[in-house]
Structures are given as structure tokens and as C-alpha cells.
Tab-separated table of N, CA and C and ligand atoms in Angstrom:
chain	number	residue	atom	x	y	z
A	1	UNK	N	8.471	-16.829	-8.065
A	1	UNK	CA	9.402	-15.897	-8.714
A	1	UNK	C	8.665	-14.622	-9.136
A	2	UNK	N	9.211	-13.479	-8.805
A	2	UNK	CA	8.574	-12.222	-9.202
A	2	UNK	C	8.677	-12.033	-10.710
A	3	UNK	N	7.596	-11.608	-11.307
A	3	UNK	CA	7.647	-11.296	-12.737
A	3	UNK	C	7.669	-9.779	-12.881
A	4	UNK	N	7.760	-9.312	-14.091
A	4	UNK	CA	7.892	-7.869	-14.293
A	4	UNK	C	6.656	-7.267	-14.953
A	5	UNK	N	5.509	-7.931	-14.784
A	5	UNK	CA	4.289	-7.396	-15.394
A	5	UNK	C	3.180	-7.222	-14.376
A	6	UNK	N	2.360	-6.204	-14.616
A	6	UNK	CA	1.143	-6.044	-13.831
A	6	UNK	C	-0.004	-5.704	-14.768
A	7	UNK	N	-1.206	-5.711	-14.205
A	7	UNK	CA	-2.398	-5.404	-14.991
A	7	UNK	C	-3.105	-4.217	-14.348
A	8	UNK	N	-3.618	-3.313	-15.180
A	8	UNK	CA	-4.350	-2.155	-14.663
A	8	UNK	C	-5.630	-1.906	-15.434
A	9	UNK	N	-6.564	-1.252	-14.804
A	9	UNK	CA	-7.714	-0.665	-15.503
A	9	UNK	C	-7.827	0.786	-15.056
A	10	UNK	N	-8.034	1.694	-16.017
A	10	UNK	CA	-8.471	3.043	-15.680
A	10	UNK	C	-9.982	2.935	-15.620
A	11	UNK	N	-10.521	3.179	-14.433
A	11	UNK	CA	-11.924	2.868	-14.148
A	11	UNK	C	-12.871	3.936	-14.713
A	12	UNK	N	-14.179	3.624	-14.756
A	12	UNK	CA	-15.133	4.532	-15.393
A	12	UNK	C	-15.093	5.977	-14.889
A	13	UNK	N	-14.854	6.190	-13.595
A	13	UNK	CA	-14.815	7.582	-13.100
A	13	UNK	C	-13.645	8.345	-13.707
A	14	UNK	N	-12.508	7.679	-13.876
A	14	UNK	CA	-11.328	8.343	-14.438
A	14	UNK	C	-11.582	8.773	-15.884
A	15	UNK	N	-12.265	7.896	-16.637
A	15	UNK	CA	-12.557	8.219	-18.036
A	15	UNK	C	-13.581	9.358	-18.096
A	16	UNK	N	-14.666	9.181	-17.305
A	16	UNK	CA	-15.752	10.172	-17.263
A	16	UNK	C	-15.241	11.560	-16.884
A	17	UNK	N	-14.284	11.604	-15.969
A	17	UNK	CA	-13.769	12.885	-15.474
A	17	UNK	C	-12.643	13.450	-16.334
A	18	UNK	N	-12.333	12.777	-17.443
A	18	UNK	CA	-11.336	13.321	-18.378
A	18	UNK	C	-9.895	13.132	-17.958
A	19	UNK	N	-9.617	12.120	-17.124
A	19	UNK	CA	-8.266	11.932	-16.591
A	19	UNK	C	-7.438	10.863	-17.308
A	20	UNK	N	-7.995	10.298	-18.389
A	20	UNK	CA	-7.305	9.184	-19.049
A	20	UNK	C	-5.883	9.550	-19.463
A	21	UNK	N	-5.717	10.649	-20.163
A	21	UNK	CA	-4.393	11.015	-20.682
A	21	UNK	C	-3.407	11.304	-19.563
A	22	UNK	N	-3.866	12.027	-18.543
A	22	UNK	CA	-2.960	12.392	-17.447
A	22	UNK	C	-2.515	11.149	-16.673
A	23	UNK	N	-3.420	10.189	-16.508
A	23	UNK	CA	-3.046	8.976	-15.781
A	23	UNK	C	-2.068	8.142	-16.609
A	24	UNK	N	-2.309	8.026	-17.906
A	24	UNK	CA	-1.362	7.277	-18.756
A	24	UNK	C	0.006	7.971	-18.731
A	25	UNK	N	0.025	9.290	-18.756
A	25	UNK	CA	1.301	10.023	-18.642
A	25	UNK	C	2.037	9.671	-17.354
A	26	UNK	N	1.307	9.623	-16.236
A	26	UNK	CA	1.945	9.295	-14.947
A	26	UNK	C	2.522	7.886	-14.980
A	27	UNK	N	1.804	6.960	-15.614
A	27	UNK	CA	2.259	5.564	-15.678
A	27	UNK	C	3.548	5.475	-16.500
A	28	UNK	N	3.579	6.160	-17.638
A	28	UNK	CA	4.781	6.129	-18.493
A	28	UNK	C	5.939	6.855	-17.804
A	29	UNK	N	5.642	7.992	-17.167
A	29	UNK	CA	6.700	8.766	-16.492
A	29	UNK	C	7.315	7.966	-15.348
A	30	UNK	N	6.555	7.036	-14.773
A	30	UNK	CA	7.072	6.210	-13.674
A	30	UNK	C	7.897	5.035	-14.194
A	31	UNK	N	8.033	4.928	-15.499
A	31	UNK	CA	8.925	3.914	-16.062
A	31	UNK	C	8.264	2.626	-16.530
A	32	UNK	N	6.940	2.604	-16.527
A	32	UNK	CA	6.232	1.415	-17.042
A	32	UNK	C	6.137	1.501	-18.561
A	33	UNK	N	6.250	0.364	-19.229
A	33	UNK	CA	5.950	0.341	-20.659
A	33	UNK	C	4.667	-0.453	-20.871
A	34	UNK	N	3.980	-0.138	-21.963
A	34	UNK	CA	2.668	-0.722	-22.238
A	34	UNK	C	2.839	-1.936	-23.140
A	35	UNK	N	2.436	-3.095	-22.624
A	35	UNK	CA	2.540	-4.343	-23.400
A	35	UNK	C	1.239	-4.657	-24.124
A	36	UNK	N	0.137	-4.138	-23.606
A	36	UNK	CA	-1.186	-4.346	-24.207
A	36	UNK	C	-2.085	-3.241	-23.686
A	37	UNK	N	-3.048	-2.798	-24.519
A	37	UNK	CA	-3.979	-1.757	-24.056
A	37	UNK	C	-5.244	-1.807	-24.889
A	38	UNK	N	-6.405	-1.656	-24.221
A	38	UNK	CA	-7.659	-1.514	-24.974
A	38	UNK	C	-8.664	-0.642	-24.230
A	39	UNK	N	-9.500	0.043	-25.038
A	39	UNK	CA	-10.587	0.881	-24.540
A	39	UNK	C	-11.838	0.046	-24.713
A	40	UNK	N	-12.506	-0.280	-23.626
A	40	UNK	CA	-13.588	-1.260	-23.695
A	40	UNK	C	-14.580	-0.989	-22.566
A	41	UNK	N	-15.628	-1.781	-22.546
A	41	UNK	CA	-16.593	-1.669	-21.439
A	41	UNK	C	-16.886	-3.060	-20.925
A	42	UNK	N	-16.821	-3.249	-19.622
A	42	UNK	CA	-17.069	-4.565	-19.038
A	42	UNK	C	-18.564	-4.885	-19.066
A	43	UNK	N	-18.903	-6.122	-19.394
A	43	UNK	CA	-20.277	-6.591	-19.217
A	43	UNK	C	-20.470	-6.874	-17.729
A	44	UNK	N	-21.720	-7.045	-17.333
A	44	UNK	CA	-21.994	-7.369	-15.925
A	44	UNK	C	-21.311	-8.686	-15.552
A	45	UNK	N	-21.401	-9.673	-16.445
A	45	UNK	CA	-20.788	-10.981	-16.159
A	45	UNK	C	-19.266	-10.857	-16.018
A	46	UNK	N	-18.648	-10.047	-16.863
A	46	UNK	CA	-17.186	-9.858	-16.755
A	46	UNK	C	-16.806	-9.182	-15.433
A	47	UNK	N	-17.562	-8.148	-15.059
A	47	UNK	CA	-17.247	-7.439	-13.811
A	47	UNK	C	-17.463	-8.353	-12.609
A	48	UNK	N	-18.522	-9.152	-12.646
A	48	UNK	CA	-18.786	-10.090	-11.539
A	48	UNK	C	-17.644	-11.097	-11.417
A	49	UNK	N	-17.163	-11.579	-12.564
A	49	UNK	CA	-16.078	-12.570	-12.536
A	49	UNK	C	-14.769	-11.927	-12.086
A	50	UNK	N	-14.476	-10.745	-12.635
A	50	UNK	CA	-13.212	-10.080	-12.292
A	50	UNK	C	-13.129	-9.836	-10.788
A	51	UNK	N	-14.245	-9.429	-10.166
A	51	UNK	CA	-14.257	-9.096	-8.741
A	51	UNK	C	-14.871	-10.206	-7.882
A	52	UNK	N	-14.888	-11.438	-8.391
A	52	UNK	CA	-15.508	-12.560	-7.675
A	52	UNK	C	-14.960	-12.724	-6.253
A	53	UNK	N	-13.681	-12.396	-6.063
A	53	UNK	CA	-13.063	-12.509	-4.737
A	53	UNK	C	-13.781	-11.625	-3.704
A	54	UNK	N	-14.480	-10.579	-4.183
A	54	UNK	CA	-15.185	-9.663	-3.284
A	54	UNK	C	-16.688	-9.957	-3.209
A	55	UNK	N	-17.128	-11.117	-3.735
A	55	UNK	CA	-18.575	-11.347	-3.879
A	55	UNK	C	-19.339	-11.369	-2.557
A	56	UNK	N	-18.643	-11.648	-1.456
A	56	UNK	CA	-19.329	-11.660	-0.152
A	56	UNK	C	-19.296	-10.299	0.537
A	57	UNK	N	-18.586	-9.337	-0.057
A	57	UNK	CA	-18.448	-8.030	0.600
A	57	UNK	C	-19.707	-7.190	0.362
A	58	UNK	N	-20.034	-6.304	1.308
A	58	UNK	CA	-21.269	-5.501	1.173
A	58	UNK	C	-21.268	-4.577	-0.047
A	59	UNK	N	-20.089	-4.216	-0.534
A	59	UNK	CA	-20.025	-3.263	-1.644
A	59	UNK	C	-19.983	-3.936	-3.021
A	60	UNK	N	-20.108	-5.273	-3.065
A	60	UNK	CA	-19.940	-6.002	-4.335
A	60	UNK	C	-20.911	-5.538	-5.432
A	61	UNK	N	-22.194	-5.416	-5.068
A	61	UNK	CA	-23.203	-5.012	-6.061
A	61	UNK	C	-22.898	-3.629	-6.624
A	62	UNK	N	-22.567	-2.722	-5.712
A	62	UNK	CA	-22.219	-1.342	-6.077
A	62	UNK	C	-20.959	-1.328	-6.966
A	63	UNK	N	-20.007	-2.178	-6.623
A	63	UNK	CA	-18.745	-2.245	-7.378
A	63	UNK	C	-18.997	-2.725	-8.818
A	64	UNK	N	-19.819	-3.755	-8.957
A	64	UNK	CA	-20.124	-4.287	-10.291
A	64	UNK	C	-20.888	-3.230	-11.108
A	65	UNK	N	-21.833	-2.562	-10.466
A	65	UNK	CA	-22.605	-1.528	-11.168
A	65	UNK	C	-21.690	-0.389	-11.645
A	66	UNK	N	-20.816	0.040	-10.765
A	66	UNK	CA	-19.863	1.115	-11.097
A	66	UNK	C	-18.914	0.699	-12.212
A	67	UNK	N	-18.351	-0.495	-12.128
A	67	UNK	CA	-17.354	-0.926	-13.113
A	67	UNK	C	-17.956	-1.186	-14.494
A	68	UNK	N	-19.302	-1.300	-14.555
A	68	UNK	CA	-19.964	-1.484	-15.854
A	68	UNK	C	-20.651	-0.201	-16.317
A	69	UNK	N	-20.473	0.897	-15.569
A	69	UNK	CA	-21.239	2.122	-15.841
A	69	UNK	C	-20.720	2.901	-17.049
A	70	UNK	N	-19.544	2.574	-17.539
A	70	UNK	CA	-18.984	3.284	-18.681
A	70	UNK	C	-17.706	2.610	-19.117
A	71	UNK	N	-17.071	3.152	-20.160
A	71	UNK	CA	-15.846	2.519	-20.658
A	71	UNK	C	-14.682	2.605	-19.680
A	72	UNK	N	-13.769	1.683	-19.877
A	72	UNK	CA	-12.521	1.627	-19.107
A	72	UNK	C	-11.354	1.509	-20.095
A	73	UNK	N	-10.146	1.738	-19.588
A	73	UNK	CA	-8.941	1.366	-20.335
A	73	UNK	C	-8.291	0.223	-19.565
A	74	UNK	N	-8.097	-0.916	-20.228
A	74	UNK	CA	-7.399	-2.061	-19.623
A	74	UNK	C	-6.004	-2.125	-20.211
A	75	UNK	N	-5.002	-2.469	-19.394
A	75	UNK	CA	-3.636	-2.525	-19.919
A	75	UNK	C	-2.766	-3.493	-19.134
A	76	UNK	N	-1.814	-4.071	-19.842
A	76	UNK	CA	-0.731	-4.838	-19.214
A	76	UNK	C	0.510	-3.957	-19.257
A	77	UNK	N	1.152	-3.805	-18.102
A	77	UNK	CA	2.310	-2.915	-17.959
A	77	UNK	C	3.546	-3.710	-17.584
A	78	UNK	N	4.697	-3.241	-18.043
A	78	UNK	CA	5.957	-3.924	-17.733
A	78	UNK	C	6.962	-2.966	-17.102
A	79	UNK	N	7.642	-3.483	-16.098
A	79	UNK	CA	8.693	-2.727	-15.388
A	79	UNK	C	9.296	-3.694	-14.382
A	80	UNK	N	10.523	-3.506	-13.977
A	80	UNK	CA	11.046	-4.306	-12.861
A	80	UNK	C	10.135	-4.121	-11.663
A	81	UNK	N	9.864	-5.174	-10.931
A	81	UNK	CA	9.064	-5.073	-9.703
A	81	UNK	C	7.688	-4.438	-9.966
A	82	UNK	N	7.078	-4.811	-11.089
A	82	UNK	CA	5.890	-4.106	-11.590
A	82	UNK	C	4.728	-4.078	-10.600
A	83	UNK	N	4.394	-5.215	-10.011
A	83	UNK	CA	3.202	-5.269	-9.152
A	83	UNK	C	3.349	-4.306	-7.974
A	84	UNK	N	4.449	-4.418	-7.246
A	84	UNK	CA	4.630	-3.583	-6.048
A	84	UNK	C	4.812	-2.116	-6.423
A	85	UNK	N	5.602	-1.845	-7.455
A	85	UNK	CA	5.835	-0.444	-7.831
A	85	UNK	C	4.550	0.216	-8.329
A	86	UNK	N	3.689	-0.564	-9.001
A	86	UNK	CA	2.445	0.036	-9.488
A	86	UNK	C	1.491	0.310	-8.331
A	87	UNK	N	1.456	-0.590	-7.346
A	87	UNK	CA	0.615	-0.335	-6.163
A	87	UNK	C	1.092	0.935	-5.453
A	88	UNK	N	2.409	1.152	-5.418
A	88	UNK	CA	2.934	2.386	-4.820
A	88	UNK	C	2.491	3.601	-5.636
A	89	UNK	N	2.556	3.492	-6.953
A	89	UNK	CA	2.177	4.614	-7.822
A	89	UNK	C	0.694	4.959	-7.690
A	90	UNK	N	-0.171	3.949	-7.511
A	90	UNK	CA	-1.612	4.264	-7.450
A	90	UNK	C	-2.036	4.735	-6.057
A	91	UNK	N	-1.376	4.282	-5.005
A	91	UNK	CA	-1.726	4.715	-3.651
A	91	UNK	C	-2.825	3.866	-3.039
A	92	UNK	N	-3.191	4.218	-1.810
A	92	UNK	CA	-4.169	3.442	-1.040
A	92	UNK	C	-5.530	3.419	-1.732
A	93	UNK	N	-6.309	2.359	-1.430
A	93	UNK	CA	-7.642	2.176	-2.013
A	93	UNK	C	-8.510	3.427	-1.835
A	94	UNK	N	-8.470	4.004	-0.634
A	94	UNK	CA	-9.243	5.209	-0.317
A	94	UNK	C	-8.350	6.432	-0.580
A	95	UNK	N	-8.744	7.295	-1.523
A	95	UNK	CA	-7.871	8.440	-1.843
A	95	UNK	C	-7.596	9.337	-0.637
A	96	UNK	N	-8.494	9.305	0.345
A	96	UNK	CA	-8.267	10.106	1.551
A	96	UNK	C	-7.041	9.607	2.310
A	97	UNK	N	-6.678	8.343	2.075
A	97	UNK	CA	-5.514	7.759	2.754
A	97	UNK	C	-4.325	7.601	1.813
A	98	UNK	N	-4.488	7.998	0.562
A	98	UNK	CA	-3.417	7.799	-0.432
A	98	UNK	C	-2.333	8.864	-0.271
A	99	UNK	N	-1.080	8.461	-0.502
A	99	UNK	CA	0.045	9.383	-0.377
A	99	UNK	C	-0.018	10.466	-1.456
A	100	UNK	N	0.565	11.610	-1.131
A	100	UNK	CA	0.697	12.717	-2.094
A	100	UNK	C	1.393	12.228	-3.351
A	101	UNK	N	0.928	12.702	-4.492
A	101	UNK	CA	1.602	12.379	-5.743
A	101	UNK	C	1.184	11.055	-6.353
A	102	UNK	N	0.297	10.318	-5.686
A	102	UNK	CA	-0.179	9.049	-6.250
A	102	UNK	C	-1.370	9.312	-7.187
A	103	UNK	N	-1.641	8.339	-8.041
A	103	UNK	CA	-2.741	8.499	-9.006
A	103	UNK	C	-4.072	8.653	-8.282
A	104	UNK	N	-4.293	7.832	-7.265
A	104	UNK	CA	-5.578	7.935	-6.559
A	104	UNK	C	-5.691	9.243	-5.776
A	105	UNK	N	-4.589	9.696	-5.194
A	105	UNK	CA	-4.631	10.993	-4.488
A	105	UNK	C	-5.018	12.096	-5.465
A	106	UNK	N	-4.448	12.040	-6.661
A	106	UNK	CA	-4.690	13.099	-7.646
A	106	UNK	C	-6.075	13.007	-8.281
A	107	UNK	N	-6.537	11.766	-8.561
A	107	UNK	CA	-7.677	11.638	-9.469
A	107	UNK	C	-8.871	10.840	-8.960
A	108	UNK	N	-8.746	10.086	-7.864
A	108	UNK	CA	-9.876	9.279	-7.406
A	108	UNK	C	-10.935	10.158	-6.742
A	109	UNK	N	-12.208	9.746	-6.870
A	109	UNK	CA	-13.300	10.484	-6.227
A	109	UNK	C	-13.466	10.053	-4.777
A	110	UNK	N	-13.453	8.742	-4.542
A	110	UNK	CA	-13.646	8.197	-3.196
A	110	UNK	C	-13.195	6.738	-3.192
A	111	UNK	N	-13.415	6.033	-2.077
A	111	UNK	CA	-12.909	4.667	-1.925
A	111	UNK	C	-13.489	3.708	-2.958
A	112	UNK	N	-14.717	3.922	-3.377
A	112	UNK	CA	-15.329	3.066	-4.394
A	112	UNK	C	-14.905	3.489	-5.790
A	113	UNK	N	-15.125	4.769	-6.096
A	113	UNK	CA	-14.786	5.325	-7.421
A	113	UNK	C	-13.353	5.846	-7.342
A	114	UNK	N	-12.417	4.913	-7.445
A	114	UNK	CA	-11.029	5.278	-7.124
A	114	UNK	C	-10.075	5.224	-8.322
A	115	UNK	N	-10.616	5.507	-9.493
A	115	UNK	CA	-9.825	5.868	-10.696
A	115	UNK	C	-9.050	4.750	-11.370
A	116	UNK	N	-8.490	3.829	-10.570
A	116	UNK	CA	-7.565	2.881	-11.188
A	116	UNK	C	-7.493	1.572	-10.406
A	117	UNK	N	-7.288	0.487	-11.150
A	117	UNK	CA	-7.050	-0.831	-10.562
A	117	UNK	C	-5.577	-1.186	-10.725
A	118	UNK	N	-5.023	-1.901	-9.757
A	118	UNK	CA	-3.685	-2.475	-9.904
A	118	UNK	C	-3.674	-3.862	-9.298
A	119	UNK	N	-3.118	-4.835	-10.002
A	119	UNK	CA	-3.061	-6.212	-9.490
A	119	UNK	C	-2.338	-6.247	-8.149
A	120	UNK	N	-2.732	-7.223	-7.307
A	120	UNK	CA	-2.131	-7.298	-5.969
A	120	UNK	C	-1.076	-8.385	-5.837
A	121	UNK	N	-0.830	-9.163	-6.893
A	121	UNK	CA	0.206	-10.208	-6.835
A	121	UNK	C	0.605	-10.573	-8.260
A	122	UNK	N	1.761	-11.201	-8.397
A	122	UNK	CA	2.192	-11.647	-9.726
A	122	UNK	C	1.191	-12.643	-10.301
A	123	UNK	N	0.693	-13.527	-9.435
A	123	UNK	CA	-0.259	-14.542	-9.887
A	123	UNK	C	-1.537	-13.880	-10.428
A	124	UNK	N	-2.077	-12.925	-9.671
A	124	UNK	CA	-3.284	-12.247	-10.141
A	124	UNK	C	-3.017	-11.375	-11.362
A	125	UNK	N	-1.834	-10.785	-11.449
A	125	UNK	CA	-1.492	-9.986	-12.642
A	125	UNK	C	-1.585	-10.857	-13.893
A	126	UNK	N	-1.090	-12.076	-13.811
A	126	UNK	CA	-1.129	-12.985	-14.969
A	126	UNK	C	-2.569	-13.394	-15.286
A	127	UNK	N	-3.338	-13.716	-14.246
A	127	UNK	CA	-4.740	-14.111	-14.444
A	127	UNK	C	-5.539	-12.955	-15.051
A	128	UNK	N	-5.359	-11.764	-14.493
A	128	UNK	CA	-6.135	-10.601	-14.947
A	128	UNK	C	-5.737	-10.184	-16.365
A	129	UNK	N	-4.458	-10.274	-16.689
A	129	UNK	CA	-4.007	-9.954	-18.048
A	129	UNK	C	-4.639	-10.882	-19.068
A	130	UNK	N	-4.646	-12.167	-18.746
A	130	UNK	CA	-5.248	-13.169	-19.658
A	130	UNK	C	-6.754	-12.994	-19.775
A	131	UNK	N	-7.365	-12.503	-18.709
A	131	UNK	CA	-8.814	-12.288	-18.697
A	131	UNK	C	-9.206	-11.270	-19.779
A	132	UNK	N	-8.349	-10.291	-20.007
A	132	UNK	CA	-8.675	-9.193	-20.923
A	132	UNK	C	-8.016	-9.269	-22.286
A	133	UNK	N	-6.919	-10.004	-22.414
A	133	UNK	CA	-6.155	-9.958	-23.659
A	133	UNK	C	-5.820	-11.348	-24.181
A	134	UNK	N	-5.971	-11.505	-25.503
A	134	UNK	CA	-5.463	-12.692	-26.182
A	134	UNK	C	-3.955	-12.536	-26.350
A	135	UNK	N	-3.245	-13.653	-26.501
A	135	UNK	CA	-1.790	-13.593	-26.693
A	135	UNK	C	-1.423	-12.672	-27.855
A	136	UNK	N	-2.236	-12.678	-28.899
A	136	UNK	CA	-1.929	-11.873	-30.086
A	136	UNK	C	-2.091	-10.372	-29.859
A	137	UNK	N	-2.669	-9.983	-28.708
A	137	UNK	CA	-2.854	-8.554	-28.393
A	137	UNK	C	-1.783	-8.029	-27.448
A	138	UNK	N	-0.844	-8.896	-27.066
A	138	UNK	CA	0.197	-8.512	-26.109
A	138	UNK	C	1.515	-8.369	-26.859
A	139	UNK	N	2.166	-7.183	-26.727
A	139	UNK	CA	3.361	-6.891	-27.532
A	139	UNK	C	4.599	-6.716	-26.659
B	201	IDP	P1	-7.671	-2.274	-4.326
B	201	IDP	O1	-8.337	-1.854	-5.628
B	201	IDP	O2	-6.894	-1.145	-3.722
B	201	IDP	O3	-6.857	-3.545	-4.462
B	201	IDP	P2	-9.681	-3.887	-2.978
B	201	IDP	O4	-9.827	-3.991	-1.492
B	201	IDP	O5	-9.122	-5.055	-3.726
B	201	IDP	O6	-8.839	-2.557	-3.286
B	201	IDP	O7	-11.130	-3.552	-3.544
B	201	IDP	C1	-11.399	-3.617	-4.933
B	201	IDP	C2	-12.207	-2.405	-5.325
B	201	IDP	O8	-13.475	-2.446	-4.675
B	201	IDP	C3	-11.614	-1.065	-4.889
B	201	IDP	O9	-10.607	-0.595	-5.760
B	201	IDP	C4	-12.834	-0.163	-4.890
B	201	IDP	O10	-13.210	0.254	-6.212
B	201	IDP	C5	-13.895	-1.120	-4.358
B	201	IDP	N1	-14.028	-1.010	-2.904
B	201	IDP	C6	-13.167	-1.477	-1.966
B	201	IDP	N2	-13.582	-1.186	-0.719
B	201	IDP	C7	-14.757	-0.512	-0.873
B	201	IDP	C8	-15.682	0.069	0.051
B	201	IDP	O11	-15.509	0.009	1.280
B	201	IDP	N3	-16.772	0.684	-0.496
B	201	IDP	C9	-17.005	0.755	-1.839
B	201	IDP	N4	-16.144	0.229	-2.749
B	201	IDP	C10	-15.042	-0.394	-2.269
B	202	MG	MG1	-7.452	-5.482	-4.858
């Protein structure tokens, strides 16, 4: 059954480049509401666990280093069809291939430093949300 929540992170490049406010504006303007949000920094162990599915990929080490290089904003978002609609809003993994008007087209540096994370399934959205937030932090 499709749920109406997804999980996102504004990645270190987005924060470093001063895009936090503009990206949150785009998310709200697209009709998502914020159920949980925190400004934090991933430890190496957290980044390794979060991206464990990519542990065999050649870019895994680089990805973990990048995701721990500075603070992020983690959030749980709500909207009808949240997972799919948020993937549409963020655009393709590589900003060079992302559609006009998407967050990654506007703000990502490249395929690795691509500004924002979006869950790829309802199941992963639930897992990723729980990874970052206690029940008492979700409103
Ligand atoms: P997604 O974030 O669009 O779902 P995934 O394939 O799940 O993309 O990859 C997770 C993250 O790993 C990407 O968002 C990006 O930061 C990084 N990544 C993916 N492919 C590459 C690559 O070819 N080189 C460097 N980093 C990559
Ligand atoms: Mg993914």
C-alpha cells in the first residue's frame, strides 16, 4: 500500500553553497508538509549504514566521505504520492540529466554532490525516517 510520506536529506554541498532556504521553499511550494526536521551531521558509521546498499559500488568511499563532510538537513515529508512526487521534484541523480525546474537541476554540483536525497520506495522511506528520528520528533 502506498503511504504518503518520504524522507529527504539536504546534502552537505547544498548547505555549503547556501541553498538550504531555497530548497526548503521549493519543497513547501510543491505541496509537501514537514513532519520532522533536523540540522545534523552524519557520523562515518551512520553514513556507511545509510548507504549500505551501495557498499559494493566504486563510489561508496567517496559517497561516505562527502556525506560526512559537513552538516545536512534531514526531514520527513508528507503529501499524497510522496515518494514518487518527491523523486520528480528532485530530478535525475546526475544534474546534467535532471529536468528543468527540478531541485538537482537548479542546485546540484554533479552526480555525486547532488544537493538532495529522496527515498526510492515507501518501504525505504519508513526505514530512513526511523533511522533519523525518534517517534517523539515526528509531528
Ligand atoms: P539517487 O540519490 O538518485 O537515488 P542512487 O543511485 O541511489 O541515486 O545513489 C545514491 C547517491 O550516491 C547519489 O545521490 C549520489 O550522491 C551518489 N552517487 C550515485 N552515483 C554516483 C556516481 O556515479 N559517482 C559518484 N557518486 C554517485
Ligand atoms: Mg537512491
